[in-house]
């Protein structure tokens, strides 16, 4: 499906072009008959005329103007890896995240107010690593469902006293579908009945063959509870990051994803964002999912106010009109007017999508082909 001018669109709908132009004006968009309409606008208008568009052609939330993250390889520089921890129930994901945070964040940031913002950064051997502090499965399913790919590396936690379980296998599938490298953390090795070899055997059957056995999967034996092997694990994460060379352009306008968001009584909508490309600054006009605003205040993962957030940094921001959803994409715009315009169109489209069930269904292809 290509683009469509206002005139062509009017013809397909059986309406005069002036009708469409008036509607666009009401949305704050000045258009002429020969102007191309983007997919978002076509869909919005079609829905407005009671012609709903089928689910499969709903424009991906992730693509604002189909640019993705807009990474420019020529000027890209290395950024910290973004790591998600996955694994079966009770295998020690939360304990591991806590253990990493306590050894690396709380100790290093004595005096800083450690608050929960859904993601945090640690420094190991002078290099940063970003951890998503959300359950890995949730991060993958909600984020991926919304088109956001935010994880660079998956740490798969498997309890050495329990072995491979259904959610272990599910996690492997998630990581593979997203083409994300897996590092295995064989946990609970402090337990008397721990059997790391058995875990290695079981995971080999899933195609994750340890380096010691001639494969290419990194296995690290840890005890999240006692803090054993945590440094080795961080080392291995940095090693994988070095090989993969995750990059971004810090000088660009920021793009990224929402980790979590809520309405705060005092501060209004508050969103934790992960900057995936560019740098986010105080005062930036921003569209976040179906809402927009201007970055009023930014707070980092240890509760400190910051003016700027570079790639792979999680920050909590205020200044949005409404509460976005986890997995929503955000994009910074040069001027506030454009951000508002796009934000309003997206908000209206979201409302129309909600009401869609009651309207007649015609596919977008019908609109293009007729
Ligand atoms: P869910 O979030 O429910 O999926 O569990 P989880 O994977 O986050 O596991 P969690 O960290 O809550 O740990 C489950 C239990 O295992 C807790 O009682 C932990 O104290 C214990 N545990 C975690 N890691 C270790 C470890 O290295 N050694 C021992 N002995 N116990 C551990
Ligand atoms: Mg947990």
Coordinates of C-alpha atoms and ligand atoms in Angstrom, one line a residue:
X1 CA 0.0 0.0 0.0
X2 CA 1.5 3.3 -1.1
X3 CA 0.4 6.8 -0.3
X4 CA -2.8 8.5 -1.2
X5 CA -3.5 12.2 -1.9
X6 CA -6.4 14.1 -0.3
X7 CA -8.2 14.1 -3.6
X8 CA -7.8 10.3 -4.2
X9 CA -8.9 9.6 -0.7
X10 CA -12.0 11.7 -1.0
X11 CA -12.9 9.9 -4.2
X12 CA -12.6 6.5 -2.6
X13 CA -14.8 7.7 0.3
X14 CA -17.3 9.3 -2.1
X15 CA -16.9 12.6 -0.4
X16 CA -15.9 16.0 -1.7
X17 CA -12.3 16.9 -1.2
X18 CA -13.3 20.1 0.7
X19 CA -14.9 17.8 3.3
X20 CA -11.6 16.0 3.9
X21 CA -9.7 19.3 4.0
X22 CA -12.1 20.7 6.6
X23 CA -11.7 17.7 8.8
X24 CA -8.0 17.9 8.5
X25 CA -8.1 21.6 9.5
X26 CA -10.1 20.6 12.6
X27 CA -7.2 18.4 13.5
X28 CA -4.8 21.3 13.0
X29 CA -3.4 20.0 9.7
X30 CA -3.4 22.3 6.7
X31 CA -3.7 20.3 3.5
X32 CA -4.4 20.8 -0.2
X33 CA -6.1 18.4 -2.6
X34 CA -2.9 17.1 -4.1
X35 CA -1.2 16.6 -0.7
X36 CA -0.1 13.1 0.3
X37 CA -1.7 11.6 3.4
X38 CA 0.3 9.4 5.7
X39 CA -1.1 6.1 6.9
X40 CA -1.9 7.5 10.4
X41 CA -4.0 10.3 9.0
X42 CA -5.7 8.0 6.4
X43 CA -6.6 5.6 9.1
X44 CA -7.8 8.4 11.4
X45 CA -10.0 10.0 8.7
X46 CA -11.4 6.6 7.5
X47 CA -12.4 5.8 11.1
X48 CA -13.9 9.3 11.5
X49 CA -16.2 8.6 8.5
X50 CA -17.3 5.4 10.1
X51 CA -15.1 3.2 8.0
X52 CA -13.0 1.2 10.5
X53 CA -9.7 -0.3 9.4
X54 CA -9.0 -3.9 10.1
X55 CA -6.6 -4.9 12.9
X56 CA -3.8 -6.2 10.7
X57 CA -3.3 -2.8 9.1
X58 CA -3.2 -0.8 12.3
X59 CA -0.1 1.1 12.1
X60 CA 2.7 -0.2 14.3
X61 CA 2.9 1.9 17.5
X62 CA 6.6 1.7 17.2
X63 CA 7.0 3.5 13.9
X64 CA 6.7 7.2 13.9
X65 CA 7.1 8.1 10.3
X66 CA 8.6 4.6 9.7
X67 CA 12.0 5.7 11.0
X68 CA 12.4 3.2 13.8
X69 CA 15.1 4.3 16.1
X70 CA 16.9 6.2 13.3
X71 CA 20.3 4.9 14.1
X72 CA 22.9 6.3 11.8
X73 CA 25.8 3.8 11.6
X74 CA 28.3 6.3 10.4
X75 CA 28.2 8.4 13.5
X76 CA 27.1 5.8 16.0
X77 CA 29.1 5.2 19.2
X78 CA 29.0 2.4 21.7
X79 CA 26.3 2.5 24.3
X80 CA 25.7 0.4 27.4
X81 CA 23.9 -2.9 26.9
X82 CA 20.3 -3.2 28.1
X83 CA 19.8 -6.5 29.9
X84 CA 16.6 -8.4 30.9
X85 CA 16.5 -11.2 33.4
X86 CA 14.3 -14.2 32.6
X87 CA 13.6 -17.6 34.0
X88 CA 11.1 -19.9 35.7
X89 CA 9.1 -19.0 38.8
X90 CA 11.2 -18.9 42.0
X91 CA 14.5 -19.6 40.2
X92 CA 15.9 -16.3 41.6
X93 CA 15.3 -13.5 39.1
X94 CA 14.3 -10.9 41.8
X95 CA 17.0 -12.0 44.1
X96 CA 19.6 -11.7 41.3
X97 CA 18.4 -8.2 40.4
X98 CA 18.5 -7.2 44.1
X99 CA 21.9 -8.7 44.5
X100 CA 23.3 -6.8 41.5
X101 CA 21.7 -3.6 42.6
X102 CA 22.8 -3.8 46.2
X103 CA 26.4 -4.7 45.5
X104 CA 26.7 -2.1 42.7
X105 CA 24.2 0.7 43.1
X106 CA 23.4 1.1 46.8
X107 CA 27.0 0.8 47.9
X108 CA 28.3 3.1 45.2
X109 CA 25.6 5.7 45.6
X110 CA 25.6 6.1 49.4
X111 CA 23.5 9.0 50.2
X112 CA 21.5 8.9 47.0
X113 CA 17.9 8.1 47.4
X114 CA 17.4 4.7 45.7
X115 CA 13.9 4.6 44.3
X116 CA 12.2 2.2 42.1
X117 CA 11.9 3.3 38.5
X118 CA 11.7 0.0 36.7
X119 CA 15.2 0.0 35.4
X120 CA 18.6 0.8 36.7
X121 CA 22.3 1.1 35.7
X122 CA 25.3 -0.4 37.3
X123 CA 29.0 0.2 36.7
X124 CA 31.4 -2.7 36.4
X125 CA 35.1 -2.1 35.6
X126 CA 34.2 1.4 34.6
X127 CA 31.5 0.3 32.1
X128 CA 27.8 0.7 32.5
X129 CA 25.1 -1.9 32.2
X130 CA 21.4 -1.2 32.1
X131 CA 19.1 -3.7 33.8
X132 CA 15.4 -3.7 33.2
X133 CA 13.9 -4.3 36.6
X134 CA 10.6 -5.7 35.3
X135 CA 9.9 -9.4 35.1
X136 CA 11.6 -10.5 31.9
X137 CA 8.5 -12.2 30.4
X138 CA 6.4 -9.1 30.9
X139 CA 9.1 -6.9 29.4
X140 CA 9.2 -9.1 26.3
X141 CA 5.5 -9.8 25.9
X142 CA 4.1 -6.3 26.5
X143 CA 7.0 -4.6 24.8
X144 CA 7.1 -6.9 21.8
X145 CA 3.3 -6.8 21.4
X146 CA 3.6 -3.0 21.1
X147 CA 6.5 -3.3 18.7
X148 CA 9.3 -2.2 21.0
X149 CA 12.5 -4.2 21.1
X150 CA 14.4 -2.9 24.0
X151 CA 16.5 -5.8 25.3
X152 CA 20.0 -6.4 24.0
X153 CA 20.9 -9.4 26.2
X154 CA 18.9 -11.9 28.1
X155 CA 20.2 -13.5 31.3
X156 CA 18.4 -16.8 31.7
X157 CA 18.3 -17.8 35.3
X158 CA 18.0 -21.5 36.0
X159 CA 17.9 -22.9 39.5
X160 CA 20.5 -25.6 39.9
X161 CA 18.3 -27.6 42.3
X162 CA 15.3 -27.5 40.0
X163 CA 16.6 -27.5 36.4
X164 CA 14.9 -26.6 33.1
X165 CA 11.2 -25.8 33.6
X166 CA 8.4 -24.7 31.2
X167 CA 9.1 -21.0 31.7
X168 CA 12.8 -21.6 31.1
X169 CA 11.9 -22.9 27.7
X170 CA 9.4 -20.1 27.1
X171 CA 12.2 -17.6 27.9
X172 CA 14.5 -19.2 25.4
X173 CA 11.8 -18.9 22.7
X174 CA 11.2 -15.2 23.5
X175 CA 14.9 -14.4 23.3
X176 CA 15.4 -16.3 20.1
X177 CA 12.3 -14.7 18.5
X178 CA 13.8 -11.3 19.3
X179 CA 17.3 -12.5 18.2
X180 CA 18.7 -11.5 21.6
X181 CA 21.8 -13.3 22.9
X182 CA 21.4 -15.5 25.9
X183 CA 23.7 -15.8 28.9
X184 CA 22.8 -18.6 31.3
X185 CA 23.1 -18.0 35.0
X186 CA 23.0 -21.3 36.8
X187 CA 21.6 -20.1 40.2
X188 CA 21.4 -21.5 43.8
X189 CA 24.7 -23.3 43.5
X190 CA 25.0 -22.8 47.3
X191 CA 22.2 -25.4 47.8
X192 CA 23.3 -28.9 48.9
X193 CA 21.2 -30.5 46.2
X194 CA 22.4 -28.2 43.4
X195 CA 23.3 -30.0 40.2
X196 CA 24.8 -27.5 37.7
X197 CA 25.9 -30.3 35.3
X198 CA 22.3 -31.4 35.1
X199 CA 21.2 -27.9 34.1
X200 CA 24.0 -27.8 31.5
X201 CA 22.8 -31.1 30.1
X202 CA 19.2 -30.1 29.9
X203 CA 20.0 -26.8 28.3
X204 CA 22.2 -28.5 25.7
X205 CA 19.1 -30.4 24.7
X206 CA 17.5 -27.0 24.0
X207 CA 20.5 -26.0 21.8
X208 CA 22.2 -23.9 24.5
X209 CA 25.6 -25.8 24.6
X210 CA 28.1 -24.5 27.1
X211 CA 31.5 -23.2 25.9
X212 CA 33.2 -25.9 28.1
X213 CA 31.4 -28.5 26.0
X214 CA 32.3 -27.1 22.7
X215 CA 29.3 -24.9 22.2
X216 CA 29.0 -21.1 22.2
X217 CA 26.7 -20.4 25.1
X218 CA 28.1 -18.6 28.1
X219 CA 27.2 -20.3 31.4
X220 CA 28.0 -18.6 34.8
X221 CA 27.5 -20.4 38.1
X222 CA 26.0 -18.1 40.7
X223 CA 24.3 -17.8 44.0
X224 CA 22.1 -14.7 43.9
X225 CA 21.5 -15.1 47.6
X226 CA 25.1 -15.2 48.7
X227 CA 26.4 -12.9 45.9
X228 CA 28.7 -15.6 44.5
X229 CA 29.6 -15.2 40.8
X230 CA 27.9 -11.9 40.3
X231 CA 31.1 -10.2 39.2
X232 CA 31.7 -13.0 36.7
X233 CA 28.2 -12.6 35.4
X234 CA 28.6 -8.8 34.9
X235 CA 32.0 -9.5 33.2
X236 CA 30.3 -11.9 30.7
X237 CA 27.5 -9.3 30.0
X238 CA 30.2 -6.8 29.1
X239 CA 32.0 -9.3 27.0
X240 CA 28.9 -10.1 25.0
X241 CA 28.3 -6.3 24.7
X242 CA 31.8 -5.8 23.4
X243 CA 31.3 -8.5 20.7
X244 CA 27.8 -7.2 19.7
X245 CA 28.8 -3.5 19.7
X246 CA 25.5 -2.0 20.6
X247 CA 25.5 1.5 19.3
X248 CA 23.6 4.8 19.2
X249 CA 23.9 8.5 18.2
X250 CA 23.9 10.6 21.4
X251 CA 23.7 13.8 19.4
X252 CA 20.4 13.0 17.8
X253 CA 17.0 13.9 19.2
X254 CA 15.9 11.1 21.6
X255 CA 13.8 8.1 20.7
X256 CA 13.0 5.2 22.9
X257 CA 10.4 3.3 24.9
X258 CA 8.2 3.5 28.0
X259 CA 9.2 1.1 30.7
X260 CA 6.4 2.0 33.0
X261 CA 4.0 4.9 33.7
X262 CA 1.5 6.0 36.2
X263 CA -0.5 9.0 37.4
X264 CA 1.1 10.6 40.4
X265 CA -1.3 12.7 42.6
X266 CA 1.2 15.6 43.0
X267 CA 3.2 15.4 39.8
X268 CA 0.7 14.3 37.2
X269 CA 1.6 11.7 34.6
X270 CA 5.0 10.1 35.4
X271 CA 6.8 7.9 32.9
X272 CA 10.0 5.8 33.1
X273 CA 11.6 6.0 29.7
X274 CA 14.5 4.1 28.3
X275 CA 16.4 6.3 25.9
X276 CA 17.4 4.0 22.9
X277 CA 18.8 6.6 20.6
X278 CA 19.8 10.2 20.9
X279 CA 19.8 12.2 24.1
X280 CA 16.8 13.4 26.0
X281 CA 16.9 16.9 27.5
X282 CA 14.8 19.0 29.9
X283 CA 12.4 21.0 27.9
X284 CA 12.3 18.6 24.9
X285 CA 8.9 18.5 23.1
X286 CA 7.9 14.8 23.1
X287 CA 5.3 12.5 21.8
X288 CA 4.9 9.4 23.9
X289 CA 2.5 6.7 22.6
X290 CA -0.8 8.5 22.3
X291 CA 0.2 11.4 24.5
X292 CA 2.6 14.4 24.3
X293 CA 4.1 17.1 26.3
X294 CA 7.4 18.8 27.2
X295 CA 10.0 17.1 29.5
X296 CA 9.5 19.1 32.7
X297 CA 11.7 17.2 35.1
X298 CA 14.0 14.2 34.8
X299 CA 15.1 11.9 37.6
X300 CA 17.7 9.1 37.2
X301 CA 17.6 5.6 38.7
X302 CA 19.1 6.8 42.0
X303 CA 16.6 9.6 42.4
X304 CA 18.9 12.4 41.3
X305 CA 17.7 15.2 39.0
X306 CA 19.4 15.2 35.6
X307 CA 19.3 17.6 32.7
X308 CA 20.2 15.1 30.0
X309 CA 19.8 11.3 29.4
X310 CA 22.1 9.6 26.9
X311 CA 21.4 6.3 25.1
X312 CA 20.6 3.3 27.3
X313 CA 19.8 5.5 30.2
X314 CA 16.5 5.0 32.1
X315 CA 14.9 8.2 33.4
X316 CA 11.7 9.1 35.0
X317 CA 10.0 12.2 33.4
X318 CA 7.1 14.5 34.2
X319 CA 5.4 17.0 31.8
X320 CA 3.2 14.7 29.8
X321 CA -0.5 15.4 29.2
X322 CA -1.6 11.9 29.9
X323 CA -0.3 8.6 31.1
X324 CA 1.2 6.5 28.3
X325 CA 1.5 2.6 28.4
X326 CA 4.5 0.4 29.0
X327 CA 6.0 -0.5 25.6
X328 CA 4.9 2.8 24.0
X329 CA 7.5 4.5 21.8
X330 CA 8.6 8.0 22.4
X331 CA 10.0 10.5 19.9
X332 CA 11.3 14.0 20.5
X333 CA 10.4 16.7 18.0
X334 CA 12.1 20.0 17.1
X335 CA 9.1 22.2 17.9
X336 CA 6.3 21.8 20.4
X337 CA 3.6 22.5 17.8
X338 CA 4.4 19.5 15.8
X339 CA 4.6 17.3 18.9
X340 CA 1.2 18.5 20.0
X341 CA -0.3 18.0 16.5
X342 CA 1.0 14.4 16.3
X343 CA 0.1 13.7 19.9
X344 CA -3.5 14.9 19.4
X345 CA -3.9 12.9 16.2
X346 CA -2.6 9.8 18.0
X347 CA -4.9 10.4 21.0
X348 CA -7.9 10.8 18.7
X349 CA -7.0 7.8 16.8
X350 CA -6.7 5.8 20.0
X351 CA -10.2 6.9 21.0
X352 CA -11.6 5.9 17.6
X353 CA -9.9 2.5 17.8
X354 CA -11.7 2.0 21.1
X355 CA -15.0 2.7 19.5
X356 CA -14.2 0.7 16.4
X357 CA -16.1 -2.4 17.3
X358 CA -19.4 -0.6 16.7
X359 CA -18.5 0.7 13.2
X360 CA -18.6 -1.1 9.9
X361 CA -15.4 -2.9 8.8
X362 CA -13.6 -2.2 5.6
X363 CA -10.0 -3.0 5.0
X364 CA -7.5 -0.4 4.2
X365 CA -6.7 -2.4 1.1
X366 CA -10.3 -1.8 0.0
X367 CA -9.7 1.9 0.3
X368 CA -6.5 1.7 -1.8
X369 CA -7.8 -0.7 -4.4
X370 CA -11.3 0.5 -5.2
Ligands
LIG1 P1 9.1 -15.1 40.6 O1 9.3 -13.6 40.5 O2 8.0 -15.6 41.5 O3 9.1 -15.8 39.3 O4 10.5 -15.7 41.3 P2 12.0 -15.2 41.1 O5 12.6 -15.9 40.0 O6 12.1 -13.8 41.2 O7 12.6 -15.9 42.4 P3 13.1 -15.1 43.8 O8 14.2 -14.2 43.5 O9 11.9 -14.5 44.4 O10 13.6 -16.4 44.6 C1 12.7 -17.4 45.0 C2 13.3 -18.1 46.2 O11 14.6 -18.6 46.0 C3 13.5 -17.1 47.4 O12 13.1 -17.7 48.6 C4 14.9 -16.8 47.3 O13 15.5 -16.4 48.6 C5 15.5 -18.1 46.9 N1 16.8 -17.9 46.2 C6 17.0 -17.1 45.1 N2 18.3 -17.2 44.8 C7 18.9 -18.1 45.6 C8 20.2 -18.7 45.8 O14 21.2 -18.3 45.0 N3 20.4 -19.6 46.7 C9 19.4 -20.0 47.6 N4 19.7 -20.9 48.5 N5 18.2 -19.5 47.5 C10 17.9 -18.6 46.5
LIG2 MG1 10.5 -12.3 41.1

